[in-house]
Coordinates of C-alpha atoms in Angstrom, one line a residue:
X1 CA 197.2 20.0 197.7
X2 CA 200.8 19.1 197.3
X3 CA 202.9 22.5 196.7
X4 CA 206.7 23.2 196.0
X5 CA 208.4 25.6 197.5
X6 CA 212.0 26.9 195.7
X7 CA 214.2 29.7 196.3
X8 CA 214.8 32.2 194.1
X9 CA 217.8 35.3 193.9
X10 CA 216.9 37.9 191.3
X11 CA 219.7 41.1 190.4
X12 CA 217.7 44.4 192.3
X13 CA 217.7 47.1 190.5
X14 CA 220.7 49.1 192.7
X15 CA 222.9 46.8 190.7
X16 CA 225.1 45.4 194.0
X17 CA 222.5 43.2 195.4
X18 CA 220.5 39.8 195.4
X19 CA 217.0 39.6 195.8
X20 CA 216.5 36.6 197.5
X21 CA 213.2 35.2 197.4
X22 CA 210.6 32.0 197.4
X23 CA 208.3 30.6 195.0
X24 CA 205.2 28.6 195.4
X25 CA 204.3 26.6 192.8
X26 CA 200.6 24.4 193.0
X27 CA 200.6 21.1 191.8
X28 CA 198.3 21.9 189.0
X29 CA 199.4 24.6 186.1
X30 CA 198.4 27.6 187.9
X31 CA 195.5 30.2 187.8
X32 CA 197.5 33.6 187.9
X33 CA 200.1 35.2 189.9
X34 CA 199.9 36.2 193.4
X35 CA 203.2 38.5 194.7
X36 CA 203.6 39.6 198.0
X37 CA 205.7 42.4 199.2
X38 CA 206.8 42.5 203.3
X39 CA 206.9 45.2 205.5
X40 CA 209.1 47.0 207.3
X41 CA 211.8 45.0 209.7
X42 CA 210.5 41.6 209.0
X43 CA 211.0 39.3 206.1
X44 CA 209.4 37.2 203.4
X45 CA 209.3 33.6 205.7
X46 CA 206.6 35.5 207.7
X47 CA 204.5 35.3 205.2
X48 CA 204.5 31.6 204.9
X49 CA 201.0 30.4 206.0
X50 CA 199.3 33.0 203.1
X51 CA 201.6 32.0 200.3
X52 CA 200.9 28.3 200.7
X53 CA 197.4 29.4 201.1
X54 CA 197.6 31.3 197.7
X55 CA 199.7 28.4 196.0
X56 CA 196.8 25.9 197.4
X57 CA 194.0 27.5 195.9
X58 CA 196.0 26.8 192.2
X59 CA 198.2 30.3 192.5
X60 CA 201.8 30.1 191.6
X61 CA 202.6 32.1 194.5
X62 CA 206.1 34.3 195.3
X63 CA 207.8 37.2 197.2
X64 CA 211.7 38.4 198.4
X65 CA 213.1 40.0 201.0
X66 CA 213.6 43.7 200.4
X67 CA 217.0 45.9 200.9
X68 CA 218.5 45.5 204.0
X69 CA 216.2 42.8 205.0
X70 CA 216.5 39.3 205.6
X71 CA 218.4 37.0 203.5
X72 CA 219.1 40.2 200.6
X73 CA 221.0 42.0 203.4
X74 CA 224.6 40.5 202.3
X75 CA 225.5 40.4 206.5
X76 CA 224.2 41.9 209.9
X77 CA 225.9 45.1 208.9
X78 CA 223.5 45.8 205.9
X79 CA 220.0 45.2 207.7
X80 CA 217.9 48.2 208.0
X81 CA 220.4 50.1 205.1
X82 CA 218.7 50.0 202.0
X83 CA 220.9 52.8 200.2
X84 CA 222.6 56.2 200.7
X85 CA 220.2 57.8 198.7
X86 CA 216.8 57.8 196.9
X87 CA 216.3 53.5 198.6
X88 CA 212.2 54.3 197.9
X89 CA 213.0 54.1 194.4
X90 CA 215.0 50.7 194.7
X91 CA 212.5 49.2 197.0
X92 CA 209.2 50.2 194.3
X93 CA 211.9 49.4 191.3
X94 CA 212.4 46.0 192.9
X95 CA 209.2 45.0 192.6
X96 CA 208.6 45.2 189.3
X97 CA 212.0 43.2 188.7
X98 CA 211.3 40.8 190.9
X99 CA 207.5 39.7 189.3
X100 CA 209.5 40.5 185.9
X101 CA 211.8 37.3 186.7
X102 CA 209.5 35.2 187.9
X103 CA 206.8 35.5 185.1
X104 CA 210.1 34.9 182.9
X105 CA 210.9 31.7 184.2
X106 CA 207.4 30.3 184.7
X107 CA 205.1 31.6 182.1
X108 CA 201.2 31.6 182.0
X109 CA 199.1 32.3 179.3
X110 CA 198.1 35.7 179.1
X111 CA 194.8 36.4 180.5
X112 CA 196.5 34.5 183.5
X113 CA 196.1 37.4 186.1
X114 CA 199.5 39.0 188.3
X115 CA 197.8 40.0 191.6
X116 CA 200.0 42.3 193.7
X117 CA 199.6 42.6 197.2
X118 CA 201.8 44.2 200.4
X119 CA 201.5 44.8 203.8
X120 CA 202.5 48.2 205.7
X121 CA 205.6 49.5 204.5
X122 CA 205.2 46.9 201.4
X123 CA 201.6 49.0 201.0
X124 CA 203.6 52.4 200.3
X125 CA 206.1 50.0 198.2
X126 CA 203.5 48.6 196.2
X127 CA 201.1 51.7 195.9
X128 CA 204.5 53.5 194.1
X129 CA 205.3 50.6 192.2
X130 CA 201.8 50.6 190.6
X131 CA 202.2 55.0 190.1
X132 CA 205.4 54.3 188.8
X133 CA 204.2 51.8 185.9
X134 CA 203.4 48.2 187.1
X135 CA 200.4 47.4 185.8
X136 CA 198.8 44.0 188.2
X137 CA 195.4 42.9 187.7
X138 CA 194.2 43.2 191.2
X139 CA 195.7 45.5 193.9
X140 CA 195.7 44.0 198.0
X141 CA 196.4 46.8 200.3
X142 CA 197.1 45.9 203.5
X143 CA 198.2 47.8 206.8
X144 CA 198.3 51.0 205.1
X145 CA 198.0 54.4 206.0
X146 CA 196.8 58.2 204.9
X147 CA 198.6 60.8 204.9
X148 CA 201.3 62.1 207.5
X149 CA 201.2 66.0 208.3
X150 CA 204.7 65.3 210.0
X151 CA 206.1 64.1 207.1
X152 CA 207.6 67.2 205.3
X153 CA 209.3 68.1 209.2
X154 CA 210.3 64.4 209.4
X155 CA 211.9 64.3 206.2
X156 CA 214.2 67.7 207.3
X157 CA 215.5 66.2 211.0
X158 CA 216.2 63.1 209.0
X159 CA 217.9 65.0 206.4
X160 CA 219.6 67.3 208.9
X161 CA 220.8 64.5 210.9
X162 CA 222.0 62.7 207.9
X163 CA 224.7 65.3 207.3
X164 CA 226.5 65.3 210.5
X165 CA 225.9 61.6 211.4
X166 CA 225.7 59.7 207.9
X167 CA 223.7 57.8 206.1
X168 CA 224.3 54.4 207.5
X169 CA 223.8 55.9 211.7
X170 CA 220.5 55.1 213.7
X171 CA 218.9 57.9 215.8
X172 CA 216.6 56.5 218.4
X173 CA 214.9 60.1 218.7
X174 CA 214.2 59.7 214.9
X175 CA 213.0 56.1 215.8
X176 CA 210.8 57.7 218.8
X177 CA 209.5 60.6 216.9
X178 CA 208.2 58.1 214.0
X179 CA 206.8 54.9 216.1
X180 CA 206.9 56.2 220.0
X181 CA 203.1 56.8 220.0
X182 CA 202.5 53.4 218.4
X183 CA 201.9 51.7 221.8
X184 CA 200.3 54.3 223.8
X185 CA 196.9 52.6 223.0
X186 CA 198.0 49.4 224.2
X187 CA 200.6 50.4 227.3
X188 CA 198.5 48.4 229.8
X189 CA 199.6 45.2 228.6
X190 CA 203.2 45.8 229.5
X191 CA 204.9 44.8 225.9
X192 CA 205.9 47.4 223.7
X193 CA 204.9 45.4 220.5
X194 CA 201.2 45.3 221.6
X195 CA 200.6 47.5 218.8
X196 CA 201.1 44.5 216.1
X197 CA 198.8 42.4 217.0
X198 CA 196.5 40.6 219.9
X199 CA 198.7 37.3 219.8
X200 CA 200.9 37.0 222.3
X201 CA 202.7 34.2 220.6
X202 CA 203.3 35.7 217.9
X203 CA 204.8 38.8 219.6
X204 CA 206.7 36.9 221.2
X205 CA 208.4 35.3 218.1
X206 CA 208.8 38.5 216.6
X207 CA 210.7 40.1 219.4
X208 CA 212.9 36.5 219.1
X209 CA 213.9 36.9 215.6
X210 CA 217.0 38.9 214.6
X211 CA 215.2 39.1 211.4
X212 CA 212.6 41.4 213.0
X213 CA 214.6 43.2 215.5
X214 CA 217.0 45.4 213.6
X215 CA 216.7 49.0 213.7
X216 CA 216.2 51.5 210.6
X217 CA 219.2 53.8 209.6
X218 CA 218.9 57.2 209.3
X219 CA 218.9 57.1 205.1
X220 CA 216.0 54.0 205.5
X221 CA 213.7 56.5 207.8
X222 CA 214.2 58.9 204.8
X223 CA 213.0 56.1 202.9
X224 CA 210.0 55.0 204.5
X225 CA 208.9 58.7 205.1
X226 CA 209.1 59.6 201.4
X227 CA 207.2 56.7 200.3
X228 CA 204.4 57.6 202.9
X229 CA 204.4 60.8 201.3
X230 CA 204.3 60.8 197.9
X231 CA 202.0 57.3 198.3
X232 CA 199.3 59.9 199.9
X233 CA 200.1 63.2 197.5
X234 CA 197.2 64.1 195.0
X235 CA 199.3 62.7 192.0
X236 CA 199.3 59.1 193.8
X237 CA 195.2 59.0 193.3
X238 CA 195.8 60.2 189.4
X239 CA 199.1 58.0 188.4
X240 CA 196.5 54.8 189.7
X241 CA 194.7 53.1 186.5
X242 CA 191.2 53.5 187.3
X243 CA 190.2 50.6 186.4
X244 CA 192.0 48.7 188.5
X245 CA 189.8 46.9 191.6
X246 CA 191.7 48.1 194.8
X247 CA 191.0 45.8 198.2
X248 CA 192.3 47.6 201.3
X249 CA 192.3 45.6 204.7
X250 CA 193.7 46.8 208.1
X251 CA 192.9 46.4 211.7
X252 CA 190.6 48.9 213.0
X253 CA 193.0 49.4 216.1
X254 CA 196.1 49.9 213.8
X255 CA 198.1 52.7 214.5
X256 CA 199.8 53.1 211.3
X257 CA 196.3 53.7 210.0
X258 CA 195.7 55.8 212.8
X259 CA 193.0 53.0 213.8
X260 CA 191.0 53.1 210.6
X261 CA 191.3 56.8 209.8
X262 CA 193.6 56.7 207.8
X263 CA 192.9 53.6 205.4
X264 CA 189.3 55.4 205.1
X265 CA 190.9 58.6 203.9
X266 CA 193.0 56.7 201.1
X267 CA 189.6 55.1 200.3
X268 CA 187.6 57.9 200.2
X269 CA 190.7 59.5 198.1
X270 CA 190.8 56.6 195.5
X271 CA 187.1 56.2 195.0
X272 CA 186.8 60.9 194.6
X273 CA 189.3 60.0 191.5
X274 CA 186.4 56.8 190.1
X275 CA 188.4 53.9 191.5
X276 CA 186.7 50.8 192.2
X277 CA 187.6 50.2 196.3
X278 CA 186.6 47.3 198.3
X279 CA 187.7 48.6 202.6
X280 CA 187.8 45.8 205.2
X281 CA 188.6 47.4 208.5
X282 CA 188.4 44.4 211.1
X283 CA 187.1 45.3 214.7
X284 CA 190.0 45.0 217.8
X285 CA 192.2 43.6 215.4
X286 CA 195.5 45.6 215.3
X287 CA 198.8 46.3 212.7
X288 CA 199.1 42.6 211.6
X289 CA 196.1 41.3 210.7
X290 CA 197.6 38.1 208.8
X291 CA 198.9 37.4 212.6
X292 CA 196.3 38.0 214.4
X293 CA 193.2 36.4 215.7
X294 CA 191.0 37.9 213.0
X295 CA 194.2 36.1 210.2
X296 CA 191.3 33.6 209.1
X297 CA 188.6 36.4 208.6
X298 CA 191.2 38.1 206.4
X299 CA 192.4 35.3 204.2
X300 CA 188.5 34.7 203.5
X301 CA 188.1 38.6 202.4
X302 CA 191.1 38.1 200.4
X303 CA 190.1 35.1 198.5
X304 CA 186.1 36.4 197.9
X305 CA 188.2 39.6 196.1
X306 CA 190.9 37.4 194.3
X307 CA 187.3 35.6 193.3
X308 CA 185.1 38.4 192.5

């Protein structure tokens, strides 16, 4: 099916910044909705090959780069900056906006369904983005993980560190403390980004895009550690709509799940508080399951729930 592909630049919410974004639109008027929101150090072109899937199957489908990522960070200076202070809010903000502009400028009827869906840090993004008040019709989880005991000491070596070093500076202990045991799992195979996923190709063009390869400043890391926690803290479960069907998906040898533990707890969470939760937890497969070899497995899951 023939599909279009334009770019679109929304206003973010911090009020300096352009959201710049893609939108697939089917040939045919669409079904619904589908948004997708990346991950930490990567961008929204990676996520190609499932938004042409989505706009294929009659979806007008859509997502941006975040703050400080790809084509929304103004220059190579801004990547992995998101803001001096409270950037969790921005990035869950955003994603409302985003959608908000989108629906604006190509409107559906109204029983035409907005399905949200994001992948590791874009899970904690979108989780506080539906507590905060965005209301989709279907929720896609993917890549997630439970909660982090470390996170309140985190949160006071980031802080800490933030006072004498600023905002804007990268600490590579910060950056060991948070991912160094990612790879221990998978050290025998001699590449340090083993833990994303079994292909080897597509490692290798992760670790060849500058896109991919930034690092995380010290006000970011508070970032991604506050959405963590207050994504897994008891008022997370309540602020969700209960009747809103919840599909989480990860690799069962994901560490940012802690292989599978993790993504069972927030299951086991949601469904204690009377959600409705679908869990796909695919065996071998590891952080990015849209890029790995289980990617076709996944889209199928994903489809049978957009379906259900």
């Amino acid at each position: 099916m023939p599909i279009t592909i334009l770019e679109k630049k929304v206003p973010s919410s911090d009020g300096i910044h352009e959201l710049w974004g893609k939108v697939y639109l089917p040939e045919n008027p669409p079904r619904g909705y589908v948004h997708v929101v990346h991950g930490m150090t990567e961008h929204i072109r990676r996520y190609d090959d499932i938004l042409r899937a989505f706009a294929e199957a009659g979806y007008l489908a859509f997502g941006y780069d975040h703050l400080g990522h790809g084509y929304t960070a103004r220059d190579e200076g801004e990547l992995g900056f998101i803001a001096k202070k409270g950037g969790w809010k921005y990035l869950a903000h955003d994603v409302g906006v985003y959608a908000a502009a989108v629906r604006k400028e190509y409107p559906l009827p109204e029983n035409a369904p907005y399905i949200l869906m994001g992948h590791s840090m874009g899970s904690f993004i979108v989780r506080m983005a539906v507590a905060r008040g965005l209301r989709p019709a279907k929720l896609i989880v993917m890549g997630t993980g439970g909660k982090n005991p470390a996170a309140p000491i985190g949160l006071a070596v980031i802080r800490c560190l933030k006072l004498f070093r600023g905002a804007r500076a990268y600490s590579p202990m910060v950056d060991k403390l948070a991912f160094g045991s990612y790879n221990k799992h998978f050290r025998d195979e001699g590449d340090p980004r083993s833990w994303l996923t079994r292909d080897e190709a597509h490692r290798a063009k992760y670790a060849s895009d500058p896109y991919c390869t930034f690092h995380f400043s010290l006000s970011a890391m508070d970032d991604l550690v506050a959405l963590n926690k207050r994504a897994n803290a008891r008022a997370w479960f309540r602020a969700i709509p209960c009747d809103l069907p919840i599909l989480l998906v990860s690799g069962d040898e994901d560490p940012v799940g802690a292989y599978g533990r993790g993504v069972k707890e927030v299951a086991r969470k949601l469904e204690k508080t009377g959600h409705t939760v679908t869990l796909r937890l695919y065996p071998g497969a590891r952080h990015e399951i849209l890029n790995d070899t289980c990617a076709d497995e996944v889209k199928a899951d994903i489809f049978a729930f957009l379906d259900a």
